[in-house]
XYZ file of C-alpha atoms in Angstrom:
321
model
C 270.907 153.573 313.295
C 270.356 153.694 317.012
C 273.299 151.192 317.465
C 275.539 153.294 315.176
C 274.588 156.437 316.956
C 275.454 154.930 320.415
C 278.733 153.568 318.980
C 280.011 157.133 318.166
C 278.692 158.945 321.352
C 281.930 157.963 323.096
C 283.993 159.370 320.149
C 282.200 162.797 320.296
C 282.016 162.895 324.062
C 285.706 162.566 324.694
C 286.547 165.182 327.317
C 289.274 167.761 326.768
C 291.143 166.570 329.859
C 291.334 163.090 328.295
C 292.732 164.423 325.009
C 295.202 166.684 326.705
C 296.594 163.881 328.987
C 298.860 162.955 325.964
C 302.203 164.392 326.432
C 302.705 164.679 322.705
C 302.264 168.154 321.032
C 299.408 168.953 318.934
C 298.936 165.482 317.688
C 295.519 164.078 316.426
C 294.670 160.610 317.971
C 295.172 158.056 315.179
C 291.955 157.059 313.627
C 290.783 153.263 313.217
C 292.056 153.487 309.546
C 295.472 154.785 310.634
C 295.723 152.005 313.221
C 294.901 149.376 310.748
C 297.418 150.769 308.276
C 300.213 151.002 310.780
C 299.454 147.432 311.922
C 299.856 146.241 308.460
C 303.236 148.425 308.201
C 304.447 146.681 311.399
C 303.673 143.177 310.182
C 305.650 143.911 307.065
C 308.631 145.391 309.043
C 308.930 142.552 311.595
C 306.622 139.543 311.468
C 307.490 138.475 307.813
C 311.230 138.158 308.430
C 312.829 134.769 307.886
C 313.090 132.625 311.088
C 316.817 132.206 310.458
C 317.410 135.677 311.808
C 316.298 134.454 315.193
C 319.492 136.038 316.671
C 317.808 139.374 316.029
C 314.844 138.598 318.032
C 315.601 140.718 321.070
C 316.232 143.660 318.770
C 313.154 143.194 316.896
C 311.059 142.691 320.018
C 312.314 145.903 321.439
C 311.542 147.579 318.114
C 307.963 146.189 318.271
C 307.490 147.772 321.596
C 308.790 151.116 320.404
C 306.686 151.022 317.217
C 303.168 150.109 318.445
C 300.358 150.763 315.969
C 298.831 153.424 318.262
C 302.029 155.334 318.686
C 303.351 155.402 315.140
C 301.617 158.522 314.127
C 302.687 160.314 317.171
C 306.337 159.331 316.792
C 306.312 160.248 313.081
C 304.673 163.699 314.096
C 307.470 164.321 316.659
C 310.135 163.335 314.057
C 308.579 165.693 311.448
C 308.433 168.536 313.879
C 312.047 168.107 315.088
C 313.385 167.915 311.581
C 311.126 170.444 309.630
C 310.492 173.456 312.014
C 313.064 175.662 313.576
C 311.292 177.754 316.261
C 312.506 180.945 317.681
C 313.101 181.182 321.479
C 309.639 182.875 321.853
C 307.923 180.213 319.664
C 309.350 177.408 321.655
C 308.600 178.975 325.015
C 305.101 179.682 323.975
C 304.448 176.114 322.570
C 305.788 174.679 325.943
C 303.460 176.992 327.960
C 300.410 176.170 325.744
C 301.088 172.537 326.160
C 300.439 172.611 329.884
C 297.321 174.833 329.674
C 293.673 173.815 329.306
C 292.581 172.931 325.748
C 296.385 173.063 324.655
C 295.562 170.440 321.881
C 293.412 173.241 320.220
C 296.538 175.410 319.449
C 297.803 175.455 315.917
C 300.338 172.810 315.012
C 304.009 173.869 314.200
C 304.335 172.136 310.940
C 301.135 173.680 309.666
C 302.220 177.279 310.548
C 305.568 176.579 309.077
C 303.979 175.597 305.801
C 301.902 178.663 305.784
C 304.955 180.784 306.407
C 306.652 179.300 303.351
C 303.615 180.102 301.243
C 303.521 183.696 302.625
C 307.196 184.070 301.570
C 306.553 182.681 298.182
C 303.768 185.144 297.701
C 305.673 188.102 299.144
C 302.469 188.567 301.200
C 301.609 191.981 302.924
C 298.338 191.157 304.760
C 297.161 188.036 306.604
C 293.941 187.651 308.460
C 293.693 184.890 311.026
C 290.163 183.949 312.212
C 290.606 182.296 315.607
C 293.593 183.501 317.642
C 293.207 181.364 320.812
C 296.528 181.323 322.466
C 298.363 183.321 319.672
C 300.713 180.671 318.634
C 300.177 180.731 315.016
C 299.684 184.510 315.146
C 303.221 184.806 316.549
C 304.669 182.544 313.625
C 302.826 184.591 311.067
C 304.081 187.794 312.610
C 307.836 186.613 312.797
C 307.475 185.477 309.193
C 306.197 188.962 308.048
C 308.846 190.767 310.087
C 311.638 188.725 308.353
C 310.088 189.880 304.954
C 309.976 193.424 306.127
C 313.704 193.274 306.977
C 314.685 191.473 303.896
C 312.760 193.922 301.552
C 313.312 197.069 303.629
C 309.549 197.599 304.190
C 307.408 198.063 307.072
C 303.868 197.474 305.528
C 303.020 193.893 306.517
C 300.399 193.067 309.108
C 298.676 190.218 310.808
C 294.967 190.860 311.748
C 293.715 188.448 314.397
C 290.239 187.962 315.145
C 288.858 186.242 318.223
C 285.759 186.252 320.491
C 287.801 186.526 323.636
C 290.997 188.150 324.734
C 291.274 185.852 327.817
C 292.986 182.848 326.045
C 295.340 185.044 324.003
C 296.984 186.706 327.166
C 299.946 184.251 327.129
C 300.466 184.923 323.448
C 300.286 188.622 323.660
C 303.102 188.684 326.179
C 305.277 186.535 323.798
C 304.383 188.863 320.784
C 305.920 191.656 322.845
C 308.995 189.692 323.845
C 309.449 188.717 320.119
C 309.137 192.412 319.288
C 306.420 191.813 316.803
C 303.407 192.998 318.532
C 303.375 196.098 316.469
C 302.670 193.945 313.279
C 299.539 192.296 314.908
C 296.132 193.968 314.859
C 294.315 191.945 317.472
C 290.458 192.545 317.259
C 288.074 191.076 319.896
C 284.572 190.387 319.030
C 282.381 187.942 316.953
C 284.417 187.126 313.989
C 281.322 187.243 311.714
C 280.883 190.889 312.632
C 284.727 191.517 312.502
C 285.002 190.237 309.003
C 282.124 192.518 307.814
C 283.949 195.410 309.403
C 287.230 194.445 307.560
C 285.476 194.426 304.377
C 284.169 197.962 305.005
C 287.639 199.028 306.155
C 289.797 197.428 303.541
C 287.403 196.526 300.674
C 287.323 193.230 298.677
C 290.332 191.739 297.094
C 292.881 193.130 299.573
C 294.166 190.425 301.710
C 296.990 187.877 300.809
C 295.886 184.970 303.003
C 293.112 184.238 305.409
C 293.446 181.352 307.971
C 290.284 180.035 309.317
C 290.451 178.189 312.735
C 287.532 179.090 314.934
C 284.087 177.815 315.759
C 283.068 175.247 313.419
C 279.492 176.013 312.810
C 280.405 179.462 311.408
C 282.904 177.990 309.040
C 280.704 178.453 305.878
C 280.163 182.228 306.625
C 283.912 182.798 307.453
C 284.839 181.210 304.182
C 282.378 183.274 302.323
C 283.555 186.531 303.902
C 287.242 185.656 303.270
C 286.606 184.806 299.635
C 285.547 188.330 299.347
C 288.520 189.734 301.306
C 291.171 187.671 299.686
C 293.034 189.002 296.560
C 292.559 187.120 293.203
C 295.304 184.522 293.368
C 295.335 184.658 297.134
C 294.803 181.896 299.560
C 292.158 180.785 301.930
C 293.321 178.254 304.532
C 290.838 176.079 306.552
C 292.008 174.278 309.617
C 290.649 171.044 311.283
C 289.162 169.687 307.960
C 289.782 166.155 309.047
C 288.249 166.935 312.647
C 290.035 163.842 314.438
C 288.613 161.550 311.751
C 285.017 162.469 312.484
C 284.318 163.474 308.918
C 284.059 159.822 307.865
C 281.163 159.326 310.234
C 278.146 158.865 308.123
C 275.713 161.819 307.894
C 272.873 159.734 309.138
C 274.555 159.245 312.435
C 275.619 162.853 312.723
C 272.159 164.017 311.945
C 270.671 161.643 314.543
C 273.197 163.081 317.229
C 272.928 166.786 316.377
C 269.373 167.598 317.858
C 270.986 166.358 321.208
C 273.094 169.479 321.448
C 270.498 170.959 323.936
C 270.276 167.777 325.974
C 270.216 168.124 329.760
C 272.888 165.305 330.051
C 276.364 166.881 329.466
C 277.828 163.895 327.753
C 274.903 163.660 325.373
C 274.945 167.438 324.671
C 278.577 167.304 323.933
C 278.106 164.517 321.368
C 275.346 166.684 319.799
C 277.563 169.728 319.460
C 280.472 167.768 318.112
C 278.034 166.318 315.518
C 276.888 169.951 314.596
C 280.494 170.779 314.171
C 281.340 167.849 312.016
C 278.347 168.448 309.790
C 279.517 172.052 309.289
C 283.045 171.014 308.323
C 281.744 168.234 306.073
C 279.475 170.585 304.050
C 282.402 173.156 303.761
C 284.697 170.365 302.434
C 282.216 169.539 299.866
C 281.720 173.235 298.878
C 285.450 173.872 298.541
C 285.961 170.843 296.412
C 283.331 171.998 293.974
C 283.447 175.820 294.179
C 284.247 177.329 290.842
C 285.371 180.584 292.423
C 288.559 178.930 293.451
C 291.015 177.156 290.986
C 292.891 174.711 293.237
C 292.147 172.930 296.397
C 295.021 171.162 298.342
C 293.544 168.924 301.233
C 296.418 168.023 303.316
C 296.406 165.422 306.094
C 298.862 167.226 308.284
C 297.943 167.953 311.951
C 294.033 167.679 312.113
C 293.656 168.269 308.399
C 294.251 171.559 306.457
C 292.705 172.636 303.175
C 294.382 175.282 301.152
C 292.299 177.045 298.378
C 293.540 179.519 295.711
C 291.098 182.093 294.650
C 290.742 182.373 290.947
C 292.911 185.068 289.282
C 290.978 187.762 287.364
C 291.896 186.476 284.017
C 290.671 183.063 284.959
C 287.300 184.541 285.880
C 287.072 186.384 282.545
C 287.835 183.297 280.607
């Protein structure tokens, strides 16, 4: 157990500066399993070709350099984003700014927000709650989506309610909300999201929100989920981000539980590992709960970005049956 624990300290203690040094946008580093999978793919693509095509060797060698196992996920991610998401001027500018700022990797991924907007349009959603605004990138995408529906249906009733513990990180996003002329659709509330969700329940009541998007501190994920389950309409969606957590969810609980008590350690590296372990345990427990929760009728666990799980709250008729 001690050896296993030491093995994973490095994984948990990776600094933000190290992760942000990658120039790719919002891309989770490939896991060991991913690397092995892509190594196998590359072998099939290149190494098993008949020797008689030796005249293609220069081309194949160049291809090997371009398609290394550790870069395949990043190249695919870039390709997907460039062919599946059409950002507005403000979204593109905000993404570029966020990428240069501290903790830029924590910002919501474009393909994930794009998927959620598609679901909002299919639902003809009116109300969205975002738990964890950070730089305001996903908030901007949600608001633009709702603004488009307001225009399409001749309405002005849609709203994004964004919750975050701090206004500091969101300043750059707030400016872009204004430039995109959607700031009037965003109700940004600063404070502990646990308290803010209670106030939303008092203000709007249960079964009133179309979609709740959870992307905030991980140790509070379970409480956020429970509060959002009350807020969301029957048939509405709860979306939980970071449910793969850079692959840490596959680390055995025994290792995580050995690391977790170190969260208060004096050594910064050890403490960081302990905090990451606590976060990972919280995510794993919620993943298990969502999978078996009979209050929701469908769970879609997607591997895009850093993992996103979409849950549909049971419609009333399903509950009665």
